[in-house]
Coordinates of C-alpha atoms in Angstrom, one line a residue:
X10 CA 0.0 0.0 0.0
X11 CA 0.9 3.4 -0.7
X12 CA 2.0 6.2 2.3
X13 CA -0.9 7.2 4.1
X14 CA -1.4 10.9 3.8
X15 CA -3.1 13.2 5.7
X16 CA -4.1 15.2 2.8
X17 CA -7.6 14.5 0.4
X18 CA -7.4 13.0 -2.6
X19 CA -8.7 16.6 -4.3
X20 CA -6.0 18.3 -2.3
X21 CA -3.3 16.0 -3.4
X22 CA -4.4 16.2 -7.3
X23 CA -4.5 20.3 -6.3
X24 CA -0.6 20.3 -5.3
X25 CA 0.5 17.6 -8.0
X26 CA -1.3 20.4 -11.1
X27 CA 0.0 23.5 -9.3
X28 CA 3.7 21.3 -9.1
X29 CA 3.5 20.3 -12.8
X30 CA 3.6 23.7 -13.8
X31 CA 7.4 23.7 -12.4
X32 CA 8.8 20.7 -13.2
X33 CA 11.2 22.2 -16.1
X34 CA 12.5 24.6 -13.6
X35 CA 12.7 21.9 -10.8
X36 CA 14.4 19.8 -13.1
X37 CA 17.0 22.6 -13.7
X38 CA 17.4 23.5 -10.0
X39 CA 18.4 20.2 -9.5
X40 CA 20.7 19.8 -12.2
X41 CA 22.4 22.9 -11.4
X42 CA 22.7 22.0 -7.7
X43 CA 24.3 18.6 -8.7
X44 CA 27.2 20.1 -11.1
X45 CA 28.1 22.9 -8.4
X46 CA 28.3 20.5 -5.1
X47 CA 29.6 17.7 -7.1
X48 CA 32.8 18.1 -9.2
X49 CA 32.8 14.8 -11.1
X50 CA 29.2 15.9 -12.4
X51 CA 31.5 18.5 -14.9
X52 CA 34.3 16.4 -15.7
X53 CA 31.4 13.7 -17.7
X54 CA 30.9 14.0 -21.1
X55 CA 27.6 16.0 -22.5
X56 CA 26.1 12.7 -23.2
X57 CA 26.6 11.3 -19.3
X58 CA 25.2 14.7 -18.6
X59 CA 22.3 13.9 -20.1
X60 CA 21.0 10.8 -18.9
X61 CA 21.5 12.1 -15.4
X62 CA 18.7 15.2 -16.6
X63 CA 16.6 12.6 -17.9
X64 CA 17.1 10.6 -14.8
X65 CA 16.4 13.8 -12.8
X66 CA 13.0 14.4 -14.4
X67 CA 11.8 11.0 -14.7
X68 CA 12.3 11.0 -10.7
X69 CA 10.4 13.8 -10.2
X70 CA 7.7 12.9 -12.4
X71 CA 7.7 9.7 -10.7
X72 CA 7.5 11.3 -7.5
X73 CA 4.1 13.1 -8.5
X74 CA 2.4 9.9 -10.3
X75 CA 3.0 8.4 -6.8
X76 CA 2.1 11.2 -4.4
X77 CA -1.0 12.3 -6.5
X78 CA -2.7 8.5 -5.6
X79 CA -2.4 7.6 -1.9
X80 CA -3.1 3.9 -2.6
X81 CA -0.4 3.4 -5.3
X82 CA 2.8 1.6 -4.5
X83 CA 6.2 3.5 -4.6
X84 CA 8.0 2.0 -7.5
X85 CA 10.6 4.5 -8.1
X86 CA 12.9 1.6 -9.8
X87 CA 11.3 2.3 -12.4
X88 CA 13.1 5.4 -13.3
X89 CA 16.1 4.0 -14.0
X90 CA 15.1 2.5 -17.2
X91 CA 15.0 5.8 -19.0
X92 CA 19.3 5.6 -18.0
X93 CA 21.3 2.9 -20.0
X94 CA 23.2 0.4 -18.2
X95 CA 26.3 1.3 -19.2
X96 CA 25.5 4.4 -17.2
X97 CA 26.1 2.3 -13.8
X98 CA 29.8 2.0 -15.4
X99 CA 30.5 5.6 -15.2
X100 CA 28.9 6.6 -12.4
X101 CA 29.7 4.2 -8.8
X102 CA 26.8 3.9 -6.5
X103 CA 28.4 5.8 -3.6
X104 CA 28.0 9.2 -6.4
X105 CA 24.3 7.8 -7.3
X106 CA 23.4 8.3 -3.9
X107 CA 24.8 11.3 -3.8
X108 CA 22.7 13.1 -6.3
X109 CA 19.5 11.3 -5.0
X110 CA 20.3 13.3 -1.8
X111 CA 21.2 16.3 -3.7
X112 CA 17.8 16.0 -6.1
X113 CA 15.4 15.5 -2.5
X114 CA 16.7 18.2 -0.7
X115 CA 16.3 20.8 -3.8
X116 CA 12.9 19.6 -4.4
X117 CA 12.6 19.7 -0.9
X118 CA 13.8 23.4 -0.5
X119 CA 12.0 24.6 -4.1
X120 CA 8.2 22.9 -3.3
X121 CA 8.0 25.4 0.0
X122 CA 7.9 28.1 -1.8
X123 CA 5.2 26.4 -4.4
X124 CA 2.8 25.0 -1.7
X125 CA 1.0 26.6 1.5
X126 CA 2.7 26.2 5.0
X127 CA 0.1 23.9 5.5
X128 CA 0.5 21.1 3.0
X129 CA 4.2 21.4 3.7
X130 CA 4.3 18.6 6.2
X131 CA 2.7 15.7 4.2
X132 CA 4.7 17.1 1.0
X133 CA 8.1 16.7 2.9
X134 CA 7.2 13.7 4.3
X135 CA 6.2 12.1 1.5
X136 CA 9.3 13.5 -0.2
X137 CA 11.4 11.6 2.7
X138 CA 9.6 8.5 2.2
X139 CA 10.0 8.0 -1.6
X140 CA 13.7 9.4 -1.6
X141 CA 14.1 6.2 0.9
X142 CA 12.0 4.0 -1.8
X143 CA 15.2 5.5 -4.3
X144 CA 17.6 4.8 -2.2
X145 CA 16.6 1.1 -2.1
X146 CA 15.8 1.1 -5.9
X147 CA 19.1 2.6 -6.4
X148 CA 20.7 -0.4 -4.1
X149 CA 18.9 -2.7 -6.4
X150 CA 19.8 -1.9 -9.7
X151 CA 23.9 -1.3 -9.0
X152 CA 23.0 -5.3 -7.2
X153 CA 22.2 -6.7 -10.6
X154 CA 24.3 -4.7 -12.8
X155 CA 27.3 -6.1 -10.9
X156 CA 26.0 -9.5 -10.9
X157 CA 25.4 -9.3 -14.4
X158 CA 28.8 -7.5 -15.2
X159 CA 30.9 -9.9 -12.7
X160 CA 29.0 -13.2 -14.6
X161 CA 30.0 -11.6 -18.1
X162 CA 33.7 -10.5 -17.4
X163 CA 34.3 -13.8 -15.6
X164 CA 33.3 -15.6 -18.9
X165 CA 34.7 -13.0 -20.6
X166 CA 38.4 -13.8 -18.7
X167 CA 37.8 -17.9 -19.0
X168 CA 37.5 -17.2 -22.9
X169 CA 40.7 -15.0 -22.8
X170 CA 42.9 -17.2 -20.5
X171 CA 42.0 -20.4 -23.4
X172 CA 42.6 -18.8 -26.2
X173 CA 46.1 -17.4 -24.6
X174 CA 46.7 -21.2 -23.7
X175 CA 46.0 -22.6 -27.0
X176 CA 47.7 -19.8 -28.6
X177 CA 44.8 -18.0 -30.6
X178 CA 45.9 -14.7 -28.8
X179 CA 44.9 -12.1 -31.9
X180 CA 44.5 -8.2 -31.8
X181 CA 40.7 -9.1 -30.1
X182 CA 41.9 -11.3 -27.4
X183 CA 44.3 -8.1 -26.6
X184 CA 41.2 -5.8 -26.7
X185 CA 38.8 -7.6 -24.7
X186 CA 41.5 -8.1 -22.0
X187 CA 41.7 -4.3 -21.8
X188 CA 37.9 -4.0 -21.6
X189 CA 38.5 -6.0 -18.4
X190 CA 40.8 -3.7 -16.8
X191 CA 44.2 -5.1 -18.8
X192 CA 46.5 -1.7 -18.8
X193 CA 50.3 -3.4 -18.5
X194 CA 52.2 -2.8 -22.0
X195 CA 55.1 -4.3 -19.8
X196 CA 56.6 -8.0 -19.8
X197 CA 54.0 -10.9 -19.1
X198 CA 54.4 -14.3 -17.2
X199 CA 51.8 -17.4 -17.0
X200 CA 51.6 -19.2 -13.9
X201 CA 50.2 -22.6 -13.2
X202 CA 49.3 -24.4 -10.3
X203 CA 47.3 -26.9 -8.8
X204 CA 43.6 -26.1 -8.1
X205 CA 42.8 -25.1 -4.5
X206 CA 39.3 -26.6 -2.8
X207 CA 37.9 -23.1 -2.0
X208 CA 38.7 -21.4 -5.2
X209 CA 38.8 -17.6 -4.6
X210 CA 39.8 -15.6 -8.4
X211 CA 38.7 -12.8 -6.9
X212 CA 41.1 -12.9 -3.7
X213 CA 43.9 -13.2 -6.1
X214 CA 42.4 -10.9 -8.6
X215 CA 42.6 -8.3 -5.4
X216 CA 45.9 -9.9 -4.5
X217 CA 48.1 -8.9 -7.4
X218 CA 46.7 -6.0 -8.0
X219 CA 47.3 -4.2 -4.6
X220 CA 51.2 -5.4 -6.0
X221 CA 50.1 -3.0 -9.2
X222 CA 50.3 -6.4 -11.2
X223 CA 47.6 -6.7 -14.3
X224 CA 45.7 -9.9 -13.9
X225 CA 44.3 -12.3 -15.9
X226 CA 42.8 -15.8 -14.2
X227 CA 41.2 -19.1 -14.9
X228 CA 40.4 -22.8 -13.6
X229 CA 41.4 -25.2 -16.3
X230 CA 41.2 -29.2 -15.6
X231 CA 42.1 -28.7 -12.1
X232 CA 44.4 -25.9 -12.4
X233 CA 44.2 -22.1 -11.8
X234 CA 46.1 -20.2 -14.8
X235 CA 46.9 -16.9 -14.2
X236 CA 48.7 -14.4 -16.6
X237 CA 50.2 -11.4 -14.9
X238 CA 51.8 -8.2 -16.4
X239 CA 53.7 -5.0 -14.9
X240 CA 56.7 -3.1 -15.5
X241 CA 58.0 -5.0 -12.0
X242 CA 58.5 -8.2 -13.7
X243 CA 61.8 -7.3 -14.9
X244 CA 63.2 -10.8 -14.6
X245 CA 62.5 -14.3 -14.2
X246 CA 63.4 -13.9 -10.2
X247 CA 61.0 -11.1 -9.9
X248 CA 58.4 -13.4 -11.9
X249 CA 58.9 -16.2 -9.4
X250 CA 58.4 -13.7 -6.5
X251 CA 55.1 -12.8 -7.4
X252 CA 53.9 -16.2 -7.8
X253 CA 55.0 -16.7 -4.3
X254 CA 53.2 -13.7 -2.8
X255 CA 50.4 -15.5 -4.5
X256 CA 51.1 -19.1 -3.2
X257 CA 48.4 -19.3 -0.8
X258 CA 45.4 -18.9 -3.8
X259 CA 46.8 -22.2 -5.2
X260 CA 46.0 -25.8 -3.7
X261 CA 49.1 -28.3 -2.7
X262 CA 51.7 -28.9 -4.9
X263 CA 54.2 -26.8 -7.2
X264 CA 53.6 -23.6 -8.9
X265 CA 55.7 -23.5 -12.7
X266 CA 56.0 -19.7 -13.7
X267 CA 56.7 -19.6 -17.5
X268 CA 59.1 -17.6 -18.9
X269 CA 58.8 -13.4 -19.3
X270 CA 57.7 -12.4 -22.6
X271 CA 57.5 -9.2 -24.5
X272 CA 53.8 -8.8 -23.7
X273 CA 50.2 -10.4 -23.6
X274 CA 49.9 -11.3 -27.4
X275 CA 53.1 -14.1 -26.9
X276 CA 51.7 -14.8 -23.5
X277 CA 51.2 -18.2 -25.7
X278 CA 54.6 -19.3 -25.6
X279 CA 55.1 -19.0 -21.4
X280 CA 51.3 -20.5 -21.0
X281 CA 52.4 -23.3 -22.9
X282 CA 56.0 -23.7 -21.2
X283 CA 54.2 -23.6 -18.0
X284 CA 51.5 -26.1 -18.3
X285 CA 54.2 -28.7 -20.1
X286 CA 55.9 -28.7 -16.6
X287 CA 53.6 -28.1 -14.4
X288 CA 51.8 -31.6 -16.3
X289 CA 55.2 -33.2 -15.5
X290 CA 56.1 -31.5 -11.9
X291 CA 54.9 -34.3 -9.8
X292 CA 58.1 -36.3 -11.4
X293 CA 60.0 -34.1 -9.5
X294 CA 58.3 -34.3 -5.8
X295 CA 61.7 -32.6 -4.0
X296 CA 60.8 -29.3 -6.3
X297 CA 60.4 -26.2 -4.7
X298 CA 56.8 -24.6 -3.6
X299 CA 57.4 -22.3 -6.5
X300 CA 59.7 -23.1 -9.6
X301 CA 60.4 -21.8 -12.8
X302 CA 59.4 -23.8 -16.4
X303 CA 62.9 -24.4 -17.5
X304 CA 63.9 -25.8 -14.4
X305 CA 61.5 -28.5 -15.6
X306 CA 62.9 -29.3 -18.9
X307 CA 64.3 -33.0 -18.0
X308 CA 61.4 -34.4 -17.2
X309 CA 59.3 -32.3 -20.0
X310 CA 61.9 -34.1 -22.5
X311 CA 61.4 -37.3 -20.9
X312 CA 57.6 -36.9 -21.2
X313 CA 58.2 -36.4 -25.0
X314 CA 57.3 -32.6 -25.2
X315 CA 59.2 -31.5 -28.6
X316 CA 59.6 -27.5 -27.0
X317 CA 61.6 -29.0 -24.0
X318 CA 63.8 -30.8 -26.2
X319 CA 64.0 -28.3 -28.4
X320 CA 64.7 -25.8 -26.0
X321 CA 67.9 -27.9 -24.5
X322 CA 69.2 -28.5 -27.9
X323 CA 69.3 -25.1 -29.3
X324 CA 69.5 -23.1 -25.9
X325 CA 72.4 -25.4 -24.1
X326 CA 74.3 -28.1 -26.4
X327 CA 74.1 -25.9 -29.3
X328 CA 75.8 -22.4 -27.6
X329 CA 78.3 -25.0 -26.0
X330 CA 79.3 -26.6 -29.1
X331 CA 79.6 -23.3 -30.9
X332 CA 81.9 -22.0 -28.2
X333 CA 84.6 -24.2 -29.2
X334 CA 86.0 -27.4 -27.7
X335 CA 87.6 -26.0 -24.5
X336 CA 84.0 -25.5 -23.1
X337 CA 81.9 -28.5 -24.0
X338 CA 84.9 -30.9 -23.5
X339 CA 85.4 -29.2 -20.1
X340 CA 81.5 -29.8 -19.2
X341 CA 81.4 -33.7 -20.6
X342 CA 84.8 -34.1 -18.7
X343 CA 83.3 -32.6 -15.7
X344 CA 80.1 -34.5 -15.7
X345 CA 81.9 -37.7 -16.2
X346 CA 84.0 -37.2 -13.1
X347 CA 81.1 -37.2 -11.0
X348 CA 81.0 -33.3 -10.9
X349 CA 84.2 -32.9 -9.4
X350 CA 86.6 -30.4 -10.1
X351 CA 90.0 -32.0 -9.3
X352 CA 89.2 -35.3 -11.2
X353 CA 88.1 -33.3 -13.8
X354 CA 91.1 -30.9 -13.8
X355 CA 93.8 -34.1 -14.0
X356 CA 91.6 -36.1 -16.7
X357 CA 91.9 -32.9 -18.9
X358 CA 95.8 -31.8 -17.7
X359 CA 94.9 -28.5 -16.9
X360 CA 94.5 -26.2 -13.3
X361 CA 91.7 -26.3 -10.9
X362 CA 91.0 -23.3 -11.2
X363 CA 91.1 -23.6 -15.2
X364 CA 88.4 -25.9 -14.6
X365 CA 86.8 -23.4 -12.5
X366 CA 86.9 -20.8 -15.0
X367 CA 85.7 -22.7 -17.8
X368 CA 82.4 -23.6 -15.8
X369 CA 81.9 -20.0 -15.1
X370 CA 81.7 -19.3 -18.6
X371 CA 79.3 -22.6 -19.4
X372 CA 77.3 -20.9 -16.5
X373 CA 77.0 -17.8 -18.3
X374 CA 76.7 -18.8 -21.9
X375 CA 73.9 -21.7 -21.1
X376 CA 71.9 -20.1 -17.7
X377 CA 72.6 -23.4 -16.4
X378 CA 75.4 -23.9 -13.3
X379 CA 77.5 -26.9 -13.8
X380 CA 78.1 -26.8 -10.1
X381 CA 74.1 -27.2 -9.3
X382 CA 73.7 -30.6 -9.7
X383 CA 69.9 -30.3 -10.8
X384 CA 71.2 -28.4 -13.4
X385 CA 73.8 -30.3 -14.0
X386 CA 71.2 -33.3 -15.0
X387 CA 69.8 -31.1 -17.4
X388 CA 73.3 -29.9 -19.1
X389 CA 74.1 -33.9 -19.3
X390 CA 70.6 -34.6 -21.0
X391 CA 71.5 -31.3 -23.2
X392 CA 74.3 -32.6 -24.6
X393 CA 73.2 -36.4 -24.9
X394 CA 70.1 -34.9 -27.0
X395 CA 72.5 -32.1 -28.9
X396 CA 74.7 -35.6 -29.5
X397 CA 71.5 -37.1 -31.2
X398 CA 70.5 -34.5 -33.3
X399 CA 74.2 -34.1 -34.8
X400 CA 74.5 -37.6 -35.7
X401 CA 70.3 -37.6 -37.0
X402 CA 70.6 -34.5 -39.1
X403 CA 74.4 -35.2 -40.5
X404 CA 75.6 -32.2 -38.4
X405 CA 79.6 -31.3 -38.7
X406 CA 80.3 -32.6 -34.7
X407 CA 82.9 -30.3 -33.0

């Protein structure tokens, strides 16, 4: 049932004439009061601008449909369809409340001057209860445009994060990820992990980006995949670091960060790098919480994945071999000699510290430490895999 009102029904249909007369400049009044008490009224464009006149009027037309019929239920939602949607984009509910208290208390202040003292009362009272009817309204249709938006850009994300995985990442793949809040021009990184049984995106959405980190996310057969960007991933430890402030969103087991890449269109190539180990990870149960792709690559070459072998071949054995003997003899010696340096130093008649040297460099030429003896596995599988593709392809061997 409508408010109960002390006034008659002739009275009522008296005011509501007498208030039609000056709706236009009611209308204006309020507009007016909204651009000069709030400054983010001026900076929106004349379109914006608009919709919140049309807004404006259609409220206080709605307001006199409702007070002119005692029995009639306040419905003031209804005024929001004249608005777009989108408009709830531009415009946050904290600021839609404010100009629903900035249009009652000009109305409020403009219809004392329009009516007797004595109809004042009921006319501000009804005034207060349907700007509480807005509020509520107001509540409501900022409620559904969220759920709405939050169902769309969630199955909007899912859509980017598989077609970044199965490499499909084209110029509109790029757009809609900026439609979603993507704003990084900076170097990318994917990161799988296992699937936690409370899945919270949203946490981790919130996560990385109170570490200024664009984010992208996903649950994909049991895994979350999550692309990040941001000027701060300046290197593969940096990439690694973030994945660990972000450890706790992921369920047991080990976290593979793929490689940095120029950006998100050849996010491809470190989603793919990333879920080839993290598919082989459990293979290597002493891992790390958090480990890099590459660390990966014996067992991703053991699982028959041609990038991993690839990789070894053309980004270890093949730098070694080009170096000249010194190096790659030095490493095959040293690997042979059970990964000891004076062993290695009397099989090959030269210093210690020769020896020592000449792994420095195979350090730096091949990112991996002879000395590590994880990475020492994966220099020995290198060149045993270099050795193959030599003698397969007809290769001069050094």
């Amino acid at each position: 049932m409508g408010l109960s009102l002390t006034l008659s029904a002739q009275r009522r249909d008296e005011i509501v004439t007498a208030l039609r007369g000056h709706v236009g400049s009611l209308t204006t009044k309020v507009v007016e009061a909204m651009e000069t008490r709030h400054h983010w009224v001026r900076r929106l464009g004349a379109e914006d601008r608009s919709w919140i006149t049309i807004v404006a009027r259609a409220g206080i037309d709605n307001f006199m449909a409702w007070f002119a019929d005692a029995e009639r239920a306040a419905d003031p939602g209804t005024l929001f369809n004249a608005a777009p949607r989108a408009l709830t984009r531009k415009i946050s509910l904290h600021q839609t409340v404010d100009l629903v208290r900035t249009t009652v208390n000009v109305v409020a202040e403009q219809v004392g001057e329009l009516v007797p003292p004595e109809d004042q009362p009921p006319l501000e009272l009804a005034i207060t209860h349907f700007s509480r009817e807005v509020a509520f309204a107001t509540a409501e249709v900022y409620a559904r445009a969220a759920e709405l938006r939050g169902g769309w850009d969630e199955r909007m994300e899912a859509l980017i994060v598989d077609a970044i995985v199965r490499a499909e990442a084209d110029d509109m793949v790029v757009s809609r990820a900026s439609a979603l809040g993507w704003n990084t021009f900076g170097p990318v990184c994917v990161i799988a992990g296992p699937r936690p049984d409370d899945t919270d995106l949203d946490a981790l959405r919130g996560a990385a980006g109170a570490r200024d980190l664009a984010v992208l996310a996903s649950e994909q057969g049991g895994r979350i995949i999550v692309i990040l960007g941001g000027g701060q991933l300046s290197d593969l430890e940096a990439s690694v670091q973030a994945a660990l402030d972000l450890e706790q969103f992921f369920g047991p087991g080990t976290i593979v960060v793929g490689p940095l890449v120029k950006g998100l269109p050849q996010a491809a190539e470190s989603a793919q790098s990333a879920l080839s180990a993290a598919r082989v990870a459990h293979a290597w149960p002493e891992a790390p919480r958090v480990v890099a792709s590459f660390e990966l690559l014996p067992e991703r070459v053991l699982a028959g994945h041609p990038a991993a072998r690839r990789k070894l071949v053309d980004d270890v054995y093949r730098p070694l071999a080009g170096a000249g003997g010194e190096l790659l003899a030095t490493t095959i010696g040293f690997l042979d000699n059970g990964c000891a340096v004076e062993p290695t130093a009397r099989a090959l008649f030269v210093h210690a510290n020769t020896v020592r040297y000449r792994l420095r460099k195979v350090a730096e030429l091949t990112t991996m430490n002879p000395l590590d003896p994880r990475q020492a596995y994966a220099l020995h599988l290198a060149i045993t895999l270099g050795r193959l593709v030599v003698t397969d392809s007809g290769e001069a061997q050094r």
